[in-house]
PDB file of C-alpha atoms in Angstrom:
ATOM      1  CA  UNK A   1     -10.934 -21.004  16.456  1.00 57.00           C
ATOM      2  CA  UNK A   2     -13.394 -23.726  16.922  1.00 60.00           C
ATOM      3  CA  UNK A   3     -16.370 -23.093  13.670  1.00 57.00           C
ATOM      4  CA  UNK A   4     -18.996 -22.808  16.929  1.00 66.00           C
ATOM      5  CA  UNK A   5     -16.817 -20.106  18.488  1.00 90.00           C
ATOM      6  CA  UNK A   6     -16.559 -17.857  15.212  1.00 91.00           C
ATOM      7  CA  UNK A   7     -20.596 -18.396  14.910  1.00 93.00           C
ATOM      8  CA  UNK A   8     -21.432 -16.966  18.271  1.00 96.00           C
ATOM      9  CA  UNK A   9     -18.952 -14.231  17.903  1.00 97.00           C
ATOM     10  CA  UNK A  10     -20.757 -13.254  14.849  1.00 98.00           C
ATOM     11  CA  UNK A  11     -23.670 -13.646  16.204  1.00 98.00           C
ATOM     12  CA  UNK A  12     -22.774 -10.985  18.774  1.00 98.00           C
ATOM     13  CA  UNK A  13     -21.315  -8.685  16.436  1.00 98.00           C
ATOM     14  CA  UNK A  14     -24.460  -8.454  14.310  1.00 98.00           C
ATOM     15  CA  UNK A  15     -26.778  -7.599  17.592  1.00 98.00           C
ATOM     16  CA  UNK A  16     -24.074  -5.450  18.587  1.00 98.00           C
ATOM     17  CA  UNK A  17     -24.065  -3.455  14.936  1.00 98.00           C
ATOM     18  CA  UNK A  18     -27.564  -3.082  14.827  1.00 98.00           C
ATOM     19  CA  UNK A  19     -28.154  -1.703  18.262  1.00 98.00           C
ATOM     20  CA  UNK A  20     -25.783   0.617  17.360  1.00 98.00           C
ATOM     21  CA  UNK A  21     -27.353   1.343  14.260  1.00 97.00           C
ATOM     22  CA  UNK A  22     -30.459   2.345  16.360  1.00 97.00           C
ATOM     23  CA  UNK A  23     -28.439   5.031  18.460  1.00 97.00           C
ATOM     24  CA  UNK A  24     -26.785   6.546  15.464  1.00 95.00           C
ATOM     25  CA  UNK A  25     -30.030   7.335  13.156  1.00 93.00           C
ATOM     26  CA  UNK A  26     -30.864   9.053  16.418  1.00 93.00           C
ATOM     27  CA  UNK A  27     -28.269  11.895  16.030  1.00 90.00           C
ATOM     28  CA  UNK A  28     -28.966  13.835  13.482  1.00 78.00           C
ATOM     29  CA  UNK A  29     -25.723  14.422  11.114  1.00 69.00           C
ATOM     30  CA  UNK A  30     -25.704  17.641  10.465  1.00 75.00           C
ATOM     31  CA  UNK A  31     -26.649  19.025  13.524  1.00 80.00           C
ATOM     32  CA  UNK A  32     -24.550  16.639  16.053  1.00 81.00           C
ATOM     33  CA  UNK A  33     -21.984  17.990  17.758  1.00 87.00           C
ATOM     34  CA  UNK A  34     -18.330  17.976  16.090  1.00 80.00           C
ATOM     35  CA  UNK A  35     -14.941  19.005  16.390  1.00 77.00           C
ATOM     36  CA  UNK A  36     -11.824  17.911  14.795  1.00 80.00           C
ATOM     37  CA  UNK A  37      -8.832  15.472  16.527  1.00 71.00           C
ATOM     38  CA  UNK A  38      -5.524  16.099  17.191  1.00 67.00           C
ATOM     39  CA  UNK A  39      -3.077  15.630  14.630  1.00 69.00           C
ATOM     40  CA  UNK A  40      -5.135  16.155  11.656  1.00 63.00           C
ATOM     41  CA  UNK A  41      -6.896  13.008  12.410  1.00 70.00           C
ATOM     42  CA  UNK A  42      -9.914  14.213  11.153  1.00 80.00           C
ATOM     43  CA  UNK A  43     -13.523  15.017  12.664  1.00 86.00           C
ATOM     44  CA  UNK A  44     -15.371  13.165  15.203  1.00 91.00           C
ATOM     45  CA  UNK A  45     -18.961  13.764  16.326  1.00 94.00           C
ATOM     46  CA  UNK A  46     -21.251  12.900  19.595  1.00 94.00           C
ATOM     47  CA  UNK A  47     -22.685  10.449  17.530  1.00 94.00           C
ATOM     48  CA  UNK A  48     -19.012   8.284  17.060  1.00 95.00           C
ATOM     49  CA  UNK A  49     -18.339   8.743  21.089  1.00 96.00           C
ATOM     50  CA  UNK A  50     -21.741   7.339  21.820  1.00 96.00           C
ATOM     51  CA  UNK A  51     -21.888   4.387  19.582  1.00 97.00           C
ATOM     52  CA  UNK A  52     -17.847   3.839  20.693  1.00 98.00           C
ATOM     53  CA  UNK A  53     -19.506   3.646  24.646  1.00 98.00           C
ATOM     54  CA  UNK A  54     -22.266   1.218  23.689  1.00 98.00           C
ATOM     55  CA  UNK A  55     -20.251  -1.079  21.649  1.00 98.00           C
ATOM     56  CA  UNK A  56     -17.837  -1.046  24.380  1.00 98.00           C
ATOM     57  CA  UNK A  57     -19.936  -2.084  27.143  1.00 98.00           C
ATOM     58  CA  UNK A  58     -21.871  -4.220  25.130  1.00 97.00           C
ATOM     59  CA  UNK A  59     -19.027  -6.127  23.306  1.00 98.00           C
ATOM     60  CA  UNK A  60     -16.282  -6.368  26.581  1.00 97.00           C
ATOM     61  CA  UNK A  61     -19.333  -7.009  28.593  1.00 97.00           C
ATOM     62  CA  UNK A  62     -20.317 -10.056  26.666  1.00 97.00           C
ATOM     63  CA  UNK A  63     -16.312 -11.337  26.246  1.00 97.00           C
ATOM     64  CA  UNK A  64     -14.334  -9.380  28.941  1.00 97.00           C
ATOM     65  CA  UNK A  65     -11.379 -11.249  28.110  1.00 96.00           C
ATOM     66  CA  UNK A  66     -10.997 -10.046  24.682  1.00 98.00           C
ATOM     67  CA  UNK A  67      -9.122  -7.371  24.404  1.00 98.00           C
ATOM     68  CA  UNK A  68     -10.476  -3.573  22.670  1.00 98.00           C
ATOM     69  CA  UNK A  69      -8.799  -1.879  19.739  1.00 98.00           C
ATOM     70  CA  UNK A  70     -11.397   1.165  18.527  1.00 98.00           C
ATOM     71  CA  UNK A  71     -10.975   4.188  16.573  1.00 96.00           C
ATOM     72  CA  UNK A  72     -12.400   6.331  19.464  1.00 95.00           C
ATOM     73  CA  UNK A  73     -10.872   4.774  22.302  1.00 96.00           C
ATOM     74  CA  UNK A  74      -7.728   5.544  23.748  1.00 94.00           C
ATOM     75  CA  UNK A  75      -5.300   2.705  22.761  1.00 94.00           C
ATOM     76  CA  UNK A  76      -2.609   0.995  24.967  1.00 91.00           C
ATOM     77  CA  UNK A  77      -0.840  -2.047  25.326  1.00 94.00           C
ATOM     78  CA  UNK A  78      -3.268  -4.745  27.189  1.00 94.00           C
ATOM     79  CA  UNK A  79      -4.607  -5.988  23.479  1.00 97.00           C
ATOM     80  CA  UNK A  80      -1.177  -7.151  22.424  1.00 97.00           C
ATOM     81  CA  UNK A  81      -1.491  -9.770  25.283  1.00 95.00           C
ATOM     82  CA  UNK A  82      -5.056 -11.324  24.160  1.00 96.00           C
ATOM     83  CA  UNK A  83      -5.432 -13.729  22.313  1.00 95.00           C
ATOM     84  CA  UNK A  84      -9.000 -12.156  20.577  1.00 97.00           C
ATOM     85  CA  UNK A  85      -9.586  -8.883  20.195  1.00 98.00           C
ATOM     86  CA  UNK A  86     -12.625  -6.840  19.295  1.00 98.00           C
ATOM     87  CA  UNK A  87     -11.498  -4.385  16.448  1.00 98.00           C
ATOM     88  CA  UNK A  88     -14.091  -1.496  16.220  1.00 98.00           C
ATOM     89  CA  UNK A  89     -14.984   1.197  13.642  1.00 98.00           C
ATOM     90  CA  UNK A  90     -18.267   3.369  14.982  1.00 98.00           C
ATOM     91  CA  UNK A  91     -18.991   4.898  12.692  1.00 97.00           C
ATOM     92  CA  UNK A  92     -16.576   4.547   9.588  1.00 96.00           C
ATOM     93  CA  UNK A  93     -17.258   7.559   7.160  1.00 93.00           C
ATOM     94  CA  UNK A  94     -17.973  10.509   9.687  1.00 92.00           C
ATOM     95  CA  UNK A  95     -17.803  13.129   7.533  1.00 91.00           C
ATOM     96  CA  UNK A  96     -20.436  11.410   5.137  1.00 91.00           C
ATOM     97  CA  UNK A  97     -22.389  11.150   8.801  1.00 91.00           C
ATOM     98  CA  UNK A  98     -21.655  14.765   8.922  1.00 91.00           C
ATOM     99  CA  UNK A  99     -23.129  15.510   5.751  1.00 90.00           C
ATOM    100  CA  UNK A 100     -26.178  13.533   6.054  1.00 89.00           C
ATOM    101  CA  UNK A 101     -24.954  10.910   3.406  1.00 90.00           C
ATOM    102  CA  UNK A 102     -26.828   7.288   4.154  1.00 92.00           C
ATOM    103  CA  UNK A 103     -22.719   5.709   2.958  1.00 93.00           C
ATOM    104  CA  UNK A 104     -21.406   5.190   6.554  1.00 96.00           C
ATOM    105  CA  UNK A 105     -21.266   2.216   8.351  1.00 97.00           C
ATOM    106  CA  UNK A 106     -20.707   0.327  11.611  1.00 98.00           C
ATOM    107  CA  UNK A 107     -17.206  -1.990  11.207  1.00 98.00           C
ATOM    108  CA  UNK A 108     -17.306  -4.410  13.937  1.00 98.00           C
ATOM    109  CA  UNK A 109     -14.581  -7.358  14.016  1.00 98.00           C
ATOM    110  CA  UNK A 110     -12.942 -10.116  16.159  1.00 98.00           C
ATOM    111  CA  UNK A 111      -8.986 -11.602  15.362  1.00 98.00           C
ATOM    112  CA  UNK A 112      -7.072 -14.119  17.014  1.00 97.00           C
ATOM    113  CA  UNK A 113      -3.882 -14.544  16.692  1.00 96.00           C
ATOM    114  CA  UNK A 114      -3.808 -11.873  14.576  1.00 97.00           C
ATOM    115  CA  UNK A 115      -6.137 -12.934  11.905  1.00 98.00           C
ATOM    116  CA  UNK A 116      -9.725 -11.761  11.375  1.00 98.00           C
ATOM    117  CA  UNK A 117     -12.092 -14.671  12.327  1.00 98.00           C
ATOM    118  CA  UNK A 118     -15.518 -12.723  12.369  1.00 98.00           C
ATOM    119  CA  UNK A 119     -16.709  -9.173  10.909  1.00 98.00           C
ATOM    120  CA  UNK A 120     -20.049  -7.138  10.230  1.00 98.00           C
ATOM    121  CA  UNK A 121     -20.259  -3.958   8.114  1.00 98.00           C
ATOM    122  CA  UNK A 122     -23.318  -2.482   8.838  1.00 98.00           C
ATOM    123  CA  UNK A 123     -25.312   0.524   6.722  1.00 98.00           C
ATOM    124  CA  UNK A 124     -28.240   1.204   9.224  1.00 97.00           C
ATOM    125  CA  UNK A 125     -29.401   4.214   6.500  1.00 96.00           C
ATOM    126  CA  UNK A 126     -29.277   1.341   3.661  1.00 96.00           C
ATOM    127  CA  UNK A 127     -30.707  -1.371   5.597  1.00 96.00           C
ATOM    128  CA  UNK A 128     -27.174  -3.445   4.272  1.00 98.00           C
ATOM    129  CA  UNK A 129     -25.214  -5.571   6.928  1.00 98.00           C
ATOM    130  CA  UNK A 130     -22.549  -7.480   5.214  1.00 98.00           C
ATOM    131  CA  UNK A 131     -21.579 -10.439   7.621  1.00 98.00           C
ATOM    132  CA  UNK A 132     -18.939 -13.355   7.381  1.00 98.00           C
ATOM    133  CA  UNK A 133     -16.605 -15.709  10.177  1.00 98.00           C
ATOM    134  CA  UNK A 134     -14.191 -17.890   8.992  1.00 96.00           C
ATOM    135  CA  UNK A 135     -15.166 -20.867   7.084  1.00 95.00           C
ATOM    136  CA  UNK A 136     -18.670 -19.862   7.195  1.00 96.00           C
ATOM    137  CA  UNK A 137     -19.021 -18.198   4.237  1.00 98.00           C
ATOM    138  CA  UNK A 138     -20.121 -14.100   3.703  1.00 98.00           C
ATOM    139  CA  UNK A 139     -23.523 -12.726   3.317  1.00 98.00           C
ATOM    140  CA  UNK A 140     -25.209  -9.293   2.822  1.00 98.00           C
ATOM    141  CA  UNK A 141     -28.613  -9.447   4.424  1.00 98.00           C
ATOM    142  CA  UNK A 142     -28.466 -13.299   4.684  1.00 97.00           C
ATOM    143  CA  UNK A 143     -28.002 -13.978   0.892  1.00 98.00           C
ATOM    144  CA  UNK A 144     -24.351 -15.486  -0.321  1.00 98.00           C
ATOM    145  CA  UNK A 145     -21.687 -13.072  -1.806  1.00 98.00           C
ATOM    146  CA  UNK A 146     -19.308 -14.292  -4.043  1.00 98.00           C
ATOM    147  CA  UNK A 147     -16.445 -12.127  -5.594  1.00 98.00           C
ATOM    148  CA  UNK A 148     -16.211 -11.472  -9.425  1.00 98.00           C
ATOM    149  CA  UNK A 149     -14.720 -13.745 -12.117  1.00 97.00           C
ATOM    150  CA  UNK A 150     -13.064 -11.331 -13.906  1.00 97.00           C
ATOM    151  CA  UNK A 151      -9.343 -12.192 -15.340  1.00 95.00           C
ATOM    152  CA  UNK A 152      -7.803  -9.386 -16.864  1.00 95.00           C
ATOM    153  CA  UNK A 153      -6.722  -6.412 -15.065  1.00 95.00           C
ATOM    154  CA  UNK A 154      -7.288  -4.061 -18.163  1.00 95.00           C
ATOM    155  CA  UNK A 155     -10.873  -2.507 -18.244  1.00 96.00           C
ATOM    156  CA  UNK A 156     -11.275  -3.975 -14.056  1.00 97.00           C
ATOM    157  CA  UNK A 157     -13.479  -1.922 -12.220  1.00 98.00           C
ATOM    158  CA  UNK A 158     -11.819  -0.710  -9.030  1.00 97.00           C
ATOM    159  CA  UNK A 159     -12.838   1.207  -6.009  1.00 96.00           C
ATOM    160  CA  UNK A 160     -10.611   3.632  -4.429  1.00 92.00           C
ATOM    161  CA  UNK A 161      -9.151   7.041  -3.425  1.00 92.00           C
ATOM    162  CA  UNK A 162      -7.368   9.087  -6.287  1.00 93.00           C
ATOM    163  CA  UNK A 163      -4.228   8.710  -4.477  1.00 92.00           C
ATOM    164  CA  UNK A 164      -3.742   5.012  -5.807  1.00 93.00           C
ATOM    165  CA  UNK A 165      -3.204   5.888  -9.407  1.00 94.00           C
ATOM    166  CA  UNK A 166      -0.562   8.080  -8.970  1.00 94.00           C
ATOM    167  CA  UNK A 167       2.128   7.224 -11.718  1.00 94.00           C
ATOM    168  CA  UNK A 168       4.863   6.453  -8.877  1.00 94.00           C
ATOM    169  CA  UNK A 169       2.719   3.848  -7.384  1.00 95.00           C
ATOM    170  CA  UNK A 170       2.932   1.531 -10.696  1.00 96.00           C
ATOM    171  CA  UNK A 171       5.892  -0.230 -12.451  1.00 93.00           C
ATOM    172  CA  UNK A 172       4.751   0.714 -15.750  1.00 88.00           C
ATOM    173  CA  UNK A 173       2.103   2.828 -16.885  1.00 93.00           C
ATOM    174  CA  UNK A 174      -1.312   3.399 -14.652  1.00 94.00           C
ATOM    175  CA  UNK A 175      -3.428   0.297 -15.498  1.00 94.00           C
ATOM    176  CA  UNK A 176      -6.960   1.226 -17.717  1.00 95.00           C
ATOM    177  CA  UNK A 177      -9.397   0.782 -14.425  1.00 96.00           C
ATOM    178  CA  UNK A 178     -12.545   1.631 -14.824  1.00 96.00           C
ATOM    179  CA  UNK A 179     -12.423   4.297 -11.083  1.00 95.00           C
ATOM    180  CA  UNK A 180     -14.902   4.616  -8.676  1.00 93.00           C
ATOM    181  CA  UNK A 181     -15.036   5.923  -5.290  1.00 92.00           C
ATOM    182  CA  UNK A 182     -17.236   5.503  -1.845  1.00 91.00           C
ATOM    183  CA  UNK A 183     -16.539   7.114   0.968  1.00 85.00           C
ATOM    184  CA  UNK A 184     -16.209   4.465   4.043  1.00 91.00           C
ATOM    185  CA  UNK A 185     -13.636   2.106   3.165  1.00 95.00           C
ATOM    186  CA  UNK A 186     -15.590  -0.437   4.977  1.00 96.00           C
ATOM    187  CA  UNK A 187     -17.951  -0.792   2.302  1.00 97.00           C
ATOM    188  CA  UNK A 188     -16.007  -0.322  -0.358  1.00 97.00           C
ATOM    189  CA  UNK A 189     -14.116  -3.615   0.529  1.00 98.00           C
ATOM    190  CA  UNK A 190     -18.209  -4.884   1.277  1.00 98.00           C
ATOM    191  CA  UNK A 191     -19.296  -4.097  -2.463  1.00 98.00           C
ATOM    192  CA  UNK A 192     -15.962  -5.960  -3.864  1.00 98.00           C
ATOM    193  CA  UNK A 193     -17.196  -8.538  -1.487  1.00 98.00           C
ATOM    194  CA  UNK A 194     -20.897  -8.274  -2.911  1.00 98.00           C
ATOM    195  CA  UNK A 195     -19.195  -8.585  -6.752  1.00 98.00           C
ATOM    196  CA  UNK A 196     -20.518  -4.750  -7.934  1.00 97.00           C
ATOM    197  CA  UNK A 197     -17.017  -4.441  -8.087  1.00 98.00           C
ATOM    198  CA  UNK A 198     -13.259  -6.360  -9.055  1.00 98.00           C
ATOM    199  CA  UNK A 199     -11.280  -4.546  -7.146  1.00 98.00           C
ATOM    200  CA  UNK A 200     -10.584  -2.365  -3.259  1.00 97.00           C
ATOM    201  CA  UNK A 201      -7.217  -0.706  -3.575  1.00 96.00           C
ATOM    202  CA  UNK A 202      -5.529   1.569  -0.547  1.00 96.00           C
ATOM    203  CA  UNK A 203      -2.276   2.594  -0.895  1.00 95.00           C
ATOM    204  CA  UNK A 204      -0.753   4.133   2.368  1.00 94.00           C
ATOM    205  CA  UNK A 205      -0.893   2.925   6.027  1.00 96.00           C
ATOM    206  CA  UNK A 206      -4.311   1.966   6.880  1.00 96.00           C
ATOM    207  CA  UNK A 207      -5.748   1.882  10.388  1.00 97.00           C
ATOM    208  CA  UNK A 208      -6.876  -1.512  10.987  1.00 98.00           C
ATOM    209  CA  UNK A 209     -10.157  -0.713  12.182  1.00 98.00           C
ATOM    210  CA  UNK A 210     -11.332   0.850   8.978  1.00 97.00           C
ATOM    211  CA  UNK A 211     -10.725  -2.885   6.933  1.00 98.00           C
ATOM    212  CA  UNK A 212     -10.676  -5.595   9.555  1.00 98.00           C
ATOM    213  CA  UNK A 213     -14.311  -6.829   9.279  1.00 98.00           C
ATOM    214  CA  UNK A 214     -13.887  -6.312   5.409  1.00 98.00           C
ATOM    215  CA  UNK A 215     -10.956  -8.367   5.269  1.00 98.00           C
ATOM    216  CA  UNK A 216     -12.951 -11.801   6.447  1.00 98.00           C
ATOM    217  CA  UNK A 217     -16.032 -10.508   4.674  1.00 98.00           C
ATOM    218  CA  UNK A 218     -13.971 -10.669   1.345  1.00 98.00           C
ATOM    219  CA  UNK A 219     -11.359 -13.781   2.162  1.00 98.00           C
ATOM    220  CA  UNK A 220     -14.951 -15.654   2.523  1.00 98.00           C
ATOM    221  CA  UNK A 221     -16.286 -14.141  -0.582  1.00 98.00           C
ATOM    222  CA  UNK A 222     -13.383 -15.524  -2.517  1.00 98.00           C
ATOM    223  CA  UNK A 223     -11.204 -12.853  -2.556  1.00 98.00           C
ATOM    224  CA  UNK A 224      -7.413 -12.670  -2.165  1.00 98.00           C
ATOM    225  CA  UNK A 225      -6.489  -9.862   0.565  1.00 98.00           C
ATOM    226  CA  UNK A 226      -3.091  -8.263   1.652  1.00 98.00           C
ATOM    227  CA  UNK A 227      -1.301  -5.450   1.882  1.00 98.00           C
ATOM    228  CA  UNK A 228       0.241  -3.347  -0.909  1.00 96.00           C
ATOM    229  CA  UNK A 229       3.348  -5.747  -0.951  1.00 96.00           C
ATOM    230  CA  UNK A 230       1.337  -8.856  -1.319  1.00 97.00           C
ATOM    231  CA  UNK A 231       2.094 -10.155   1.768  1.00 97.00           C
ATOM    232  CA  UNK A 232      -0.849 -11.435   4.192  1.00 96.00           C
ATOM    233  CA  UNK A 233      -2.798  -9.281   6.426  1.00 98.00           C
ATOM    234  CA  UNK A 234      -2.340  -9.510  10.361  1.00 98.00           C
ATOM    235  CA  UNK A 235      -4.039  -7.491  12.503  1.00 98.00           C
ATOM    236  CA  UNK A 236      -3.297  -6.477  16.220  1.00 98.00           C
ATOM    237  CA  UNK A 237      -0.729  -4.605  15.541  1.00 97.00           C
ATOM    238  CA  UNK A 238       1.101  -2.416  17.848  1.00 97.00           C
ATOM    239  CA  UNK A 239       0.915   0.411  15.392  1.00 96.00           C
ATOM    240  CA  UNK A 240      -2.815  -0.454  14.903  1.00 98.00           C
ATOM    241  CA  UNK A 241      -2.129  -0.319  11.392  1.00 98.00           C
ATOM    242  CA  UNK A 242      -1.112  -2.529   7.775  1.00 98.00           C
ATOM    243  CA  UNK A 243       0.852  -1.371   4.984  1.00 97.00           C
ATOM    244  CA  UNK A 244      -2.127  -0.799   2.870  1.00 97.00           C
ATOM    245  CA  UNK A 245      -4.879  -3.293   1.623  1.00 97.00           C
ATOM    246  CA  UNK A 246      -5.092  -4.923  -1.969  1.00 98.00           C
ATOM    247  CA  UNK A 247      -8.810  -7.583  -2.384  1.00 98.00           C
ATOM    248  CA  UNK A 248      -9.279  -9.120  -5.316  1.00 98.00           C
ATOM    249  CA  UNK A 249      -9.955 -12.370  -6.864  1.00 98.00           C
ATOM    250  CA  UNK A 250      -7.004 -14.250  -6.652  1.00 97.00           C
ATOM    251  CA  UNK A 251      -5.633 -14.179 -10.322  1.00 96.00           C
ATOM    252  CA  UNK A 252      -6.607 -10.731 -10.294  1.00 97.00           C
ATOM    253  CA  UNK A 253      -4.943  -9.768  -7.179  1.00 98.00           C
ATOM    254  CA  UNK A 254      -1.393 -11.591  -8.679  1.00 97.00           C
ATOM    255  CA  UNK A 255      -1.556  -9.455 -11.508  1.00 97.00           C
ATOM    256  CA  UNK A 256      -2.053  -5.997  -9.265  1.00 97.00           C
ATOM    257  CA  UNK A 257       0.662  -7.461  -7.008  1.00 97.00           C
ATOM    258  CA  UNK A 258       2.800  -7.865 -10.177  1.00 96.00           C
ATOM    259  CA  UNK A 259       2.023  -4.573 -11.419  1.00 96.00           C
ATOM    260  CA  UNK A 260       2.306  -1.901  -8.499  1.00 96.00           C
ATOM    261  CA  UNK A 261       5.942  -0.589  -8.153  1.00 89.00           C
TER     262      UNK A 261
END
């Protein structure tokens, strides 16, 4: 993608994640109306549906060829024939919505050819919008990030769900990580991206709309990303999902690579 393309794309996505910021902090959390998906697939509100419509007619409207992959749109197959595609988180921490937490976040993202070329995570309750496109660099509010330094994996400080250091997931024994956790995975990859922490682990099958704007955020950060294996992230998928997500700076990341079973 040409540098000017992945700046006007980026461009879009951060007017399109801030208007929608403005329609969510009109809903009030607690009181918007919920139920839960099918399959276990956890709770949606008015709130995600109505930010889903906007970004949809906003986003498509702007680049109707792209195609649409969002958590609150019915999927199909037309994406797997574009060559971009928009890949859209509402709201990414609903139950945190739900709860009246400020930790959720608009995840807005563009790939081609099934790599991530421009992504926004946006905290409208925070004021934080964590923006990056390919060879372009990543900001939070404007202002560089840059990954940590650090270059042993003892003591790291990593960010993640209490399913990751489960014994079975580890060669040897569980790694001495300093653990703690946020709720929307989006910004958990933003604050590895932002250096408050060394390291975003998931484990398990991730839907790609929960780390695709993370991914370029932290690959222009300085960060290593891939899945669980070590092999690179593509996105597009017809399962709308990778095999888990490991971000870290590079010698770091080897030595998590090296280390999970």
């Amino acid at each position: 993608m040409p540098e000017s393309d992945a700046a006007n794309d980026l461009a879009l996505l951060i007017r399109a994640a801030k208007a929608a910021g403005k329609i969510a902090r009109g809903f009030t959390g607690p009181e918007a109306r919920r139920w839960d998906k099918a399959d276990g697939a956890g709770p949606v509100t008015e709130a995600d549906l109505a930010v889903n419509t906007a970004l949809e007619s906003d986003l498509r409207g702007a680049r109707p060829h792209y195609g649409w992959l969002s958590e609150e749109s019915e999927d199909g197959t037309e994406r797997l024939t574009s060559e971009r595609v928009f890949i859209i988180d509402p709201i990414d921490g609903t139950r945190s919505f739900i709860e009246g937490s400020r930790a959720w976040a608009h995840s807005l993202a563009i790939a081609e050819g099934g790599r991530v070329t421009a992504g926004v995570v946006y905290l409208p309750m925070m004021d934080k919008l964590y923006a990056a496109a390919e060879g372009q660099g990543a900001t939070l509010n404007g202002v560089p990030l840059s990954v940590t330094a650090r270059g042993q994996m003892d003591g790291a400080s990593v960010i993640g769900a209490k399913a990751n250091y489960v014994a079975e997931h580890w060669r040897g024994t569980v790694p001495n990580f300093q653990r703690e956790y946020r709720p929307s995975l989006a910004y958990r990859l933003s604050l590895v991206a932002e250096g408050r922490f060394d390291v975003m682990m998931t484990l398990r099958a991730t839907w790609e709309w929960d780390v695709a704007a993370g991914d370029v955020i932290l690959r222009e950060a300085g960060a290593l990303t891939s899945d669980r294996r070590g092999a690179g992230l593509r996105f597009n998928n017809p399962g709308a999902q990778v095999d888990g997500l490991v971000a870290a700076n590079p010698g770091l990341h080897g030595q998590i690579i090296d280390a999970l079973a």
